[in-house]
């Protein structure tokens, strides 16, 4: 088991996963498979959610969703559904906020995972099927899950290879997985970004000490298309940030580009990296891929991203063109 899981890379291809599925390793040899299908919807009122649904994972799962129905009708054999909207909770400023570790672990236990097991995540849809799988991967890292792989190309590339699919949802006995709070190791908060040093300079202004990357599509960053931000936001990005769209990590076949191609987009240097987008999803995929190909980069995601910034300090979004609303 140790030899098998240690050989799995942070990003794996469809043929590698297929060999694991065919050999019966999924759910039997210390390897778990998460289908991270998700369809963004209007978030519930955060106050109502706090009162009625916070941490009530069995109820949240039982409520069902379009994402679950999609997963159930077609998924890779052995996969359970891990929903980014259940793995996190909506708060006043952050759409996908982190639960305390002792609460979050209850969700992963509900999915049947045990301590020291390897988790493979995959998704479908945007950005080679990796957008929401990348979010789940970053969430898991933030709770101490080191044995982790992302399927390159998602279920679309799996299907393109005519590999088998299943239409029976998987339910497993409760596991004993435990979370470790490493949220601050892999994420940065609004307060930390705006923390001032002795000279009154905010962390987010120290562009000579940190590589700040914006993972949104280039048109949103440059202001040539709808930014996704509210009308009162003056411009389209934060000064000092570099555009590195997570969408541009993926080639025309829906697979990740080569490591050398991806590295060309990373600003040179050895300073820490902070990634943002609108809701912290594209930023998570970007950070996961960057760290997978270069472990020295030490990226951190700003989970609230620009949708939190627009509510708390909209004037900070002052670079680029005037904000376009369509």
mmCIF file of N, CA, C and O in Angstrom, residues 72-152:
data_model
loop_
_atom_site.group_PDB
_atom_site.id
_atom_site.type_symbol
_atom_site.label_atom_id
_atom_site.label_comp_id
_atom_site.label_asym_id
_atom_site.label_seq_id
_atom_site.Cartn_x
_atom_site.Cartn_y
_atom_site.Cartn_z
ATOM 1 N N UNK A 72 -24.306 11.014 -9.913
ATOM 2 C CA UNK A 72 -24.927 9.700 -9.792
ATOM 3 C C UNK A 72 -25.184 9.052 -11.152
ATOM 4 O O UNK A 72 -25.066 7.830 -11.302
ATOM 5 N N UNK A 73 -25.484 9.868 -12.153
ATOM 6 C CA UNK A 73 -25.836 9.329 -13.468
ATOM 7 C C UNK A 73 -24.619 8.907 -14.274
ATOM 8 O O UNK A 73 -24.731 8.103 -15.199
ATOM 9 N N UNK A 74 -23.436 9.434 -13.925
ATOM 10 C CA UNK A 74 -22.235 9.100 -14.700
ATOM 11 C C UNK A 74 -20.985 9.515 -13.943
ATOM 12 O O UNK A 74 -20.680 10.701 -13.831
ATOM 13 N N UNK A 75 -20.253 8.522 -13.429
ATOM 14 C CA UNK A 75 -19.016 8.821 -12.708
ATOM 15 C C UNK A 75 -18.020 7.678 -12.869
ATOM 16 O O UNK A 75 -18.365 6.593 -13.351
ATOM 17 N N UNK A 76 -16.800 7.932 -12.493
ATOM 18 C CA UNK A 76 -15.758 6.915 -12.555
ATOM 19 C C UNK A 76 -16.034 5.879 -11.463
ATOM 20 O O UNK A 76 -16.363 6.254 -10.326
ATOM 21 N N UNK A 77 -15.936 4.595 -11.776
ATOM 22 C CA UNK A 77 -16.264 3.566 -10.790
ATOM 23 C C UNK A 77 -15.525 3.733 -9.466
ATOM 24 O O UNK A 77 -14.322 3.970 -9.441
ATOM 25 N N UNK A 78 -16.286 3.637 -8.384
ATOM 26 C CA UNK A 78 -15.715 3.740 -7.040
ATOM 27 C C UNK A 78 -15.733 5.130 -6.449
ATOM 28 O O UNK A 78 -15.464 5.310 -5.255
ATOM 29 N N UNK A 79 -16.074 6.133 -7.263
ATOM 30 C CA UNK A 79 -16.028 7.516 -6.788
ATOM 31 C C UNK A 79 -17.226 7.858 -5.910
ATOM 32 O O UNK A 79 -18.348 7.459 -6.195
ATOM 33 N N UNK A 80 -16.980 8.611 -4.851
ATOM 34 C CA UNK A 80 -18.042 9.230 -4.064
ATOM 35 C C UNK A 80 -18.112 10.702 -4.449
ATOM 36 O O UNK A 80 -17.152 11.259 -4.981
ATOM 37 N N UNK A 81 -19.237 11.329 -4.179
ATOM 38 C CA UNK A 81 -19.386 12.735 -4.536
ATOM 39 C C UNK A 81 -18.940 13.627 -3.386
ATOM 40 O O UNK A 81 -19.446 13.511 -2.268
ATOM 41 N N UNK A 82 -17.994 14.515 -3.677
ATOM 42 C CA UNK A 82 -17.532 15.506 -2.699
ATOM 43 C C UNK A 82 -17.893 16.882 -3.232
ATOM 44 O O UNK A 82 -17.343 17.332 -4.235
ATOM 45 N N UNK A 83 -18.819 17.539 -2.567
ATOM 46 C CA UNK A 83 -19.404 18.789 -3.049
ATOM 47 C C UNK A 83 -18.698 19.992 -2.418
ATOM 48 O O UNK A 83 -18.740 20.156 -1.197
ATOM 49 N N UNK A 84 -18.062 20.861 -3.226
ATOM 50 C CA UNK A 84 -17.408 22.051 -2.673
ATOM 51 C C UNK A 84 -18.360 22.943 -1.874
ATOM 52 O O UNK A 84 -17.937 23.636 -0.944
ATOM 53 N N UNK A 85 -19.646 22.904 -2.243
ATOM 54 C CA UNK A 85 -20.629 23.711 -1.528
ATOM 55 C C UNK A 85 -21.007 23.144 -0.175
ATOM 56 O O UNK A 85 -21.588 23.849 0.650
ATOM 57 N N UNK A 86 -20.690 21.872 0.061
ATOM 58 C CA UNK A 86 -20.923 21.254 1.366
ATOM 59 C C UNK A 86 -19.650 21.253 2.192
ATOM 60 O O UNK A 86 -19.681 21.404 3.418
ATOM 61 N N UNK A 87 -18.518 21.122 1.526
ATOM 62 C CA UNK A 87 -17.218 21.097 2.215
ATOM 63 C C UNK A 87 -16.865 22.443 2.833
ATOM 64 O O UNK A 87 -15.983 22.529 3.688
ATOM 65 N N UNK A 88 -17.567 23.493 2.402
ATOM 66 C CA UNK A 88 -17.345 24.847 2.920
ATOM 67 C C UNK A 88 -18.684 25.426 3.360
ATOM 68 O O UNK A 88 -19.728 24.817 3.150
ATOM 69 N N UNK A 89 -18.639 26.620 3.936
ATOM 70 C CA UNK A 89 -19.896 27.275 4.305
ATOM 71 C C UNK A 89 -19.866 28.745 3.886
ATOM 72 O O UNK A 89 -18.797 29.354 3.803
ATOM 73 N N UNK A 90 -21.025 29.324 3.577
ATOM 74 C CA UNK A 90 -21.071 30.740 3.203
ATOM 75 C C UNK A 90 -21.039 31.629 4.453
ATOM 76 O O UNK A 90 -21.780 31.384 5.406
ATOM 77 N N UNK A 91 -20.183 32.627 4.434
ATOM 78 C CA UNK A 91 -20.147 33.597 5.532
ATOM 79 C C UNK A 91 -20.465 34.980 4.976
ATOM 80 O O UNK A 91 -20.757 35.127 3.781
ATOM 81 N N UNK A 92 -20.389 35.972 5.792
ATOM 82 C CA UNK A 92 -20.795 37.325 5.374
ATOM 83 C C UNK A 92 -20.018 37.800 4.142
ATOM 84 O O UNK A 92 -20.594 38.380 3.223
ATOM 85 N N UNK A 93 -18.714 37.531 4.115
ATOM 86 C CA UNK A 93 -17.884 38.041 3.028
ATOM 87 C C UNK A 93 -17.320 36.955 2.114
ATOM 88 O O UNK A 93 -16.898 37.250 0.996
ATOM 89 N N UNK A 94 -17.286 35.719 2.579
ATOM 90 C CA UNK A 94 -16.602 34.643 1.846
ATOM 91 C C UNK A 94 -17.611 33.583 1.421
ATOM 92 O O UNK A 94 -18.296 32.999 2.264
ATOM 93 N N UNK A 95 -17.686 33.323 0.109
ATOM 94 C CA UNK A 95 -18.640 32.338 -0.408
ATOM 95 C C UNK A 95 -18.272 30.927 0.032
ATOM 96 O O UNK A 95 -19.130 30.144 0.426
ATOM 97 N N UNK A 96 -16.998 30.581 -0.065
ATOM 98 C CA UNK A 96 -16.542 29.234 0.291
ATOM 99 C C UNK A 96 -15.586 29.334 1.474
ATOM 100 O O UNK A 96 -14.365 29.337 1.304
ATOM 101 N N UNK A 97 -16.151 29.403 2.658
ATOM 102 C CA UNK A 97 -15.327 29.604 3.848
ATOM 103 C C UNK A 97 -14.953 28.262 4.480
ATOM 104 O O UNK A 97 -15.663 27.270 4.345
ATOM 105 N N UNK A 98 -13.844 28.272 5.203
ATOM 106 C CA UNK A 98 -13.343 27.051 5.838
ATOM 107 C C UNK A 98 -14.011 26.810 7.191
ATOM 108 O O UNK A 98 -14.082 27.708 8.033
ATOM 109 N N UNK A 99 -14.460 25.578 7.388
ATOM 110 C CA UNK A 99 -14.941 25.151 8.698
ATOM 111 C C UNK A 99 -13.751 24.952 9.645
ATOM 112 O O UNK A 99 -12.636 24.684 9.190
ATOM 113 N N UNK A 100 -13.976 25.027 10.949
ATOM 114 C CA UNK A 100 -12.958 24.541 11.882
ATOM 115 C C UNK A 100 -12.642 23.080 11.567
ATOM 116 O O UNK A 100 -13.526 22.322 11.140
ATOM 117 N N UNK A 101 -11.410 22.683 11.802
ATOM 118 C CA UNK A 101 -10.959 21.342 11.398
ATOM 119 C C UNK A 101 -11.806 20.228 12.000
ATOM 120 O O UNK A 101 -12.118 19.236 11.331
ATOM 121 N N UNK A 102 -12.194 20.380 13.267
ATOM 122 C CA UNK A 102 -12.942 19.302 13.927
ATOM 123 C C UNK A 102 -14.348 19.145 13.370
ATOM 124 O O UNK A 102 -14.981 18.094 13.532
ATOM 125 N N UNK A 103 -14.847 20.175 12.689
ATOM 126 C CA UNK A 103 -16.154 20.066 12.022
ATOM 127 C C UNK A 103 -15.969 19.530 10.604
ATOM 128 O O UNK A 103 -16.654 18.602 10.181
ATOM 129 N N UNK A 104 -15.002 20.075 9.877
ATOM 130 C CA UNK A 104 -14.781 19.647 8.497
ATOM 131 C C UNK A 104 -14.509 18.148 8.403
ATOM 132 O O UNK A 104 -14.995 17.477 7.478
ATOM 133 N N UNK A 105 -13.750 17.612 9.337
ATOM 134 C CA UNK A 105 -13.384 16.192 9.245
ATOM 135 C C UNK A 105 -14.607 15.283 9.255
ATOM 136 O O UNK A 105 -14.575 14.185 8.713
ATOM 137 N N UNK A 106 -15.698 15.761 9.827
ATOM 138 C CA UNK A 106 -16.917 14.955 9.854
ATOM 139 C C UNK A 106 -17.466 14.722 8.451
ATOM 140 O O UNK A 106 -18.056 13.672 8.169
ATOM 141 N N UNK A 107 -17.274 15.702 7.559
ATOM 142 C CA UNK A 107 -17.735 15.531 6.174
ATOM 143 C C UNK A 107 -16.901 14.478 5.449
ATOM 144 O O UNK A 107 -17.447 13.595 4.778
ATOM 145 N N UNK A 108 -15.584 14.539 5.609
ATOM 146 C CA UNK A 108 -14.717 13.586 4.924
ATOM 147 C C UNK A 108 -14.901 12.184 5.508
ATOM 148 O O UNK A 108 -14.844 11.180 4.779
ATOM 149 N N UNK A 109 -15.155 12.096 6.801
ATOM 150 C CA UNK A 109 -15.480 10.798 7.406
ATOM 151 C C UNK A 109 -16.765 10.237 6.803
ATOM 152 O O UNK A 109 -16.867 9.036 6.531
ATOM 153 N N UNK A 110 -17.738 11.119 6.588
ATOM 154 C CA UNK A 110 -19.018 10.711 6.001
ATOM 155 C C UNK A 110 -18.823 10.122 4.602
ATOM 156 O O UNK A 110 -19.595 9.255 4.173
ATOM 157 N N UNK A 111 -17.758 10.547 3.917
ATOM 158 C CA UNK A 111 -17.464 10.048 2.576
ATOM 159 C C UNK A 111 -16.655 8.754 2.611
ATOM 160 O O UNK A 111 -16.261 8.239 1.559
ATOM 161 N N UNK A 112 -16.390 8.254 3.815
ATOM 162 C CA UNK A 112 -15.775 6.936 3.950
ATOM 163 C C UNK A 112 -14.264 6.897 4.022
ATOM 164 O O UNK A 112 -13.664 5.824 3.930
ATOM 165 N N UNK A 113 -13.632 8.043 4.191
ATOM 166 C CA UNK A 113 -12.164 8.089 4.177
ATOM 167 C C UNK A 113 -11.599 7.771 5.562
ATOM 168 O O UNK A 113 -12.119 8.237 6.577
ATOM 169 N N UNK A 114 -10.507 7.017 5.565
ATOM 170 C CA UNK A 114 -9.812 6.679 6.813
ATOM 171 C C UNK A 114 -8.471 7.418 6.888
ATOM 172 O O UNK A 114 -7.979 7.943 5.887
ATOM 173 N N UNK A 115 -7.913 7.424 8.075
ATOM 174 C CA UNK A 115 -6.615 8.046 8.288
ATOM 175 C C UNK A 115 -5.565 7.421 7.369
ATOM 176 O O UNK A 115 -5.583 6.218 7.126
ATOM 177 N N UNK A 116 -4.673 8.243 6.884
ATOM 178 C CA UNK A 116 -3.500 7.815 6.113
ATOM 179 C C UNK A 116 -3.847 7.275 4.727
ATOM 180 O O UNK A 116 -3.023 6.629 4.088
ATOM 181 N N UNK A 117 -5.052 7.517 4.242
ATOM 182 C CA UNK A 117 -5.403 7.069 2.899
ATOM 183 C C UNK A 117 -5.083 8.154 1.866
ATOM 184 O O UNK A 117 -4.969 9.339 2.191
ATOM 185 N N UNK A 118 -4.954 7.716 0.632
ATOM 186 C CA UNK A 118 -4.658 8.619 -0.479
ATOM 187 C C UNK A 118 -5.974 9.008 -1.151
ATOM 188 O O UNK A 118 -6.817 8.148 -1.402
ATOM 189 N N UNK A 119 -6.142 10.293 -1.437
ATOM 190 C CA UNK A 119 -7.370 10.768 -2.081
ATOM 191 C C UNK A 119 -7.047 11.287 -3.480
ATOM 192 O O UNK A 119 -6.156 12.124 -3.656
ATOM 193 N N UNK A 120 -7.773 10.778 -4.466
ATOM 194 C CA UNK A 120 -7.687 11.276 -5.841
ATOM 195 C C UNK A 120 -8.955 12.069 -6.127
ATOM 196 O O UNK A 120 -10.060 11.609 -5.836
ATOM 197 N N UNK A 121 -8.797 13.271 -6.663
ATOM 198 C CA UNK A 121 -9.959 14.115 -6.961
ATOM 199 C C UNK A 121 -10.054 14.338 -8.466
ATOM 200 O O UNK A 121 -9.047 14.438 -9.163
ATOM 201 N N UNK A 122 -11.293 14.402 -8.952
ATOM 202 C CA UNK A 122 -11.523 14.756 -10.350
ATOM 203 C C UNK A 122 -12.841 15.513 -10.440
ATOM 204 O O UNK A 122 -13.661 15.502 -9.510
ATOM 205 N N UNK A 123 -13.037 16.171 -11.568
ATOM 206 C CA UNK A 123 -14.282 16.907 -11.769
ATOM 207 C C UNK A 123 -14.728 16.818 -13.208
ATOM 208 O O UNK A 123 -14.301 15.953 -13.968
ATOM 209 N N UNK A 124 -15.587 17.738 -13.572
ATOM 210 C CA UNK A 124 -16.075 17.814 -14.948
ATOM 211 C C UNK A 124 -16.374 19.267 -15.259
ATOM 212 O O UNK A 124 -16.561 20.086 -14.368
ATOM 213 N N UNK A 125 -16.406 19.584 -16.546
ATOM 214 C CA UNK A 125 -16.761 20.949 -16.926
ATOM 215 C C UNK A 125 -15.562 21.856 -17.113
ATOM 216 O O UNK A 125 -14.585 21.472 -17.771
ATOM 217 N N UNK A 126 -15.602 23.055 -16.534
ATOM 218 C CA UNK A 126 -14.611 24.096 -16.844
ATOM 219 C C UNK A 126 -13.163 23.682 -16.582
ATOM 220 O O UNK A 126 -12.867 22.897 -15.692
ATOM 221 N N UNK A 127 -12.315 24.229 -17.428
ATOM 222 C CA UNK A 127 -10.866 24.140 -17.267
ATOM 223 C C UNK A 127 -10.381 22.688 -17.155
ATOM 224 O O UNK A 127 -9.740 22.277 -16.186
ATOM 225 N N UNK A 128 -10.730 21.922 -18.187
ATOM 226 C CA UNK A 128 -10.311 20.535 -18.245
ATOM 227 C C UNK A 128 -10.907 19.673 -17.157
ATOM 228 O O UNK A 128 -10.323 18.662 -16.765
ATOM 229 N N UNK A 129 -12.092 20.065 -16.676
ATOM 230 C CA UNK A 129 -12.734 19.312 -15.604
ATOM 231 C C UNK A 129 -12.021 19.430 -14.274
ATOM 232 O O UNK A 129 -12.313 18.681 -13.342
ATOM 233 N N UNK A 130 -11.114 20.394 -14.161
ATOM 234 C CA UNK A 130 -10.267 20.482 -12.965
ATOM 235 C C UNK A 130 -10.587 21.656 -12.054
ATOM 236 O O UNK A 130 -10.011 21.777 -10.979
ATOM 237 N N UNK A 131 -11.518 22.525 -12.467
ATOM 238 C CA UNK A 131 -11.746 23.742 -11.699
ATOM 239 C C UNK A 131 -12.197 23.451 -10.266
ATOM 240 O O UNK A 131 -11.553 23.892 -9.301
ATOM 241 N N UNK A 132 -13.270 22.705 -10.108
ATOM 242 C CA UNK A 132 -13.787 22.462 -8.760
ATOM 243 C C UNK A 132 -13.039 21.333 -8.056
ATOM 244 O O UNK A 132 -12.967 21.304 -6.822
ATOM 245 N N UNK A 133 -12.449 20.426 -8.827
ATOM 246 C CA UNK A 133 -11.576 19.414 -8.224
ATOM 247 C C UNK A 133 -10.353 20.092 -7.621
ATOM 248 O O UNK A 133 -9.867 19.701 -6.548
ATOM 249 N N UNK A 134 -9.843 21.119 -8.303
ATOM 250 C CA UNK A 134 -8.713 21.874 -7.765
ATOM 251 C C UNK A 134 -9.069 22.578 -6.469
ATOM 252 O O UNK A 134 -8.241 22.680 -5.546
ATOM 253 N N UNK A 135 -10.307 23.060 -6.394
ATOM 254 C CA UNK A 135 -10.769 23.697 -5.152
ATOM 255 C C UNK A 135 -10.799 22.694 -4.010
ATOM 256 O O UNK A 135 -10.302 22.972 -2.910
ATOM 257 N N UNK A 136 -11.365 21.513 -4.266
ATOM 258 C CA UNK A 136 -11.408 20.479 -3.229
ATOM 259 C C UNK A 136 -9.990 20.055 -2.841
ATOM 260 O O UNK A 136 -9.699 19.841 -1.654
ATOM 261 N N UNK A 137 -9.107 19.931 -3.814
ATOM 262 C CA UNK A 137 -7.720 19.550 -3.514
ATOM 263 C C UNK A 137 -7.078 20.554 -2.565
ATOM 264 O O UNK A 137 -6.408 20.174 -1.597
ATOM 265 N N UNK A 138 -7.313 21.841 -2.833
ATOM 266 C CA UNK A 138 -6.701 22.872 -1.977
ATOM 267 C C UNK A 138 -7.338 22.873 -0.578
ATOM 268 O O UNK A 138 -6.649 23.095 0.424
ATOM 269 N N UNK A 139 -8.625 22.625 -0.526
ATOM 270 C CA UNK A 139 -9.296 22.510 0.772
ATOM 271 C C UNK A 139 -8.691 21.359 1.568
ATOM 272 O O UNK A 139 -8.365 21.504 2.753
ATOM 273 N N UNK A 140 -8.521 20.213 0.932
ATOM 274 C CA UNK A 140 -7.961 19.054 1.623
ATOM 275 C C UNK A 140 -6.537 19.324 2.105
ATOM 276 O O UNK A 140 -6.169 18.934 3.217
ATOM 277 N N UNK A 141 -5.738 19.976 1.275
ATOM 278 C CA UNK A 141 -4.376 20.357 1.704
ATOM 279 C C UNK A 141 -4.438 21.232 2.951
ATOM 280 O O UNK A 141 -3.609 21.111 3.861
ATOM 281 N N UNK A 142 -5.440 22.093 2.984
ATOM 282 C CA UNK A 142 -5.570 23.039 4.096
ATOM 283 C C UNK A 142 -5.954 22.366 5.404
ATOM 284 O O UNK A 142 -5.875 22.974 6.468
ATOM 285 N N UNK A 143 -6.370 21.107 5.319
ATOM 286 C CA UNK A 143 -6.674 20.322 6.514
ATOM 287 C C UNK A 143 -5.688 19.163 6.687
ATOM 288 O O UNK A 143 -5.988 18.173 7.339
ATOM 289 N N UNK A 144 -4.510 19.298 6.084
ATOM 290 C CA UNK A 144 -3.430 18.358 6.357
ATOM 291 C C UNK A 144 -3.370 17.123 5.488
ATOM 292 O O UNK A 144 -2.591 16.208 5.772
ATOM 293 N N UNK A 145 -4.173 17.051 4.414
ATOM 294 C CA UNK A 145 -4.151 15.874 3.541
ATOM 295 C C UNK A 145 -3.000 16.004 2.548
ATOM 296 O O UNK A 145 -3.077 16.755 1.576
ATOM 297 N N UNK A 146 -1.925 15.273 2.789
ATOM 298 C CA UNK A 146 -0.761 15.329 1.907
ATOM 299 C C UNK A 146 -0.837 14.303 0.780
ATOM 300 O O UNK A 146 -0.321 14.531 -0.310
ATOM 301 N N UNK A 147 -1.447 13.157 1.054
ATOM 302 C CA UNK A 147 -1.562 12.107 0.038
ATOM 303 C C UNK A 147 -2.741 12.456 -0.863
ATOM 304 O O UNK A 147 -3.898 12.125 -0.565
ATOM 305 N N UNK A 148 -2.427 13.111 -1.972
ATOM 306 C CA UNK A 148 -3.458 13.771 -2.753
ATOM 307 C C UNK A 148 -3.054 13.813 -4.219
ATOM 308 O O UNK A 148 -1.896 14.097 -4.542
ATOM 309 N N UNK A 149 -3.992 13.514 -5.104
ATOM 310 C CA UNK A 149 -3.738 13.598 -6.549
ATOM 311 C C UNK A 149 -4.938 14.223 -7.247
ATOM 312 O O UNK A 149 -6.084 14.002 -6.847
ATOM 313 N N UNK A 150 -4.656 14.962 -8.313
ATOM 314 C CA UNK A 150 -5.676 15.567 -9.171
ATOM 315 C C UNK A 150 -5.629 14.874 -10.526
ATOM 316 O O UNK A 150 -4.555 14.723 -11.118
ATOM 317 N N UNK A 151 -6.794 14.443 -11.015
ATOM 318 C CA UNK A 151 -6.859 13.785 -12.321
ATOM 319 C C UNK A 151 -6.781 14.822 -13.433
ATOM 320 O O UNK A 151 -7.651 15.695 -13.542
ATOM 321 N N UNK A 152 -5.766 14.718 -14.270
ATOM 322 C CA UNK A 152 -5.588 15.611 -15.399
ATOM 323 C C UNK A 152 -6.678 15.344 -16.440
ATOM 324 O O UNK A 152 -6.866 14.218 -16.889
#
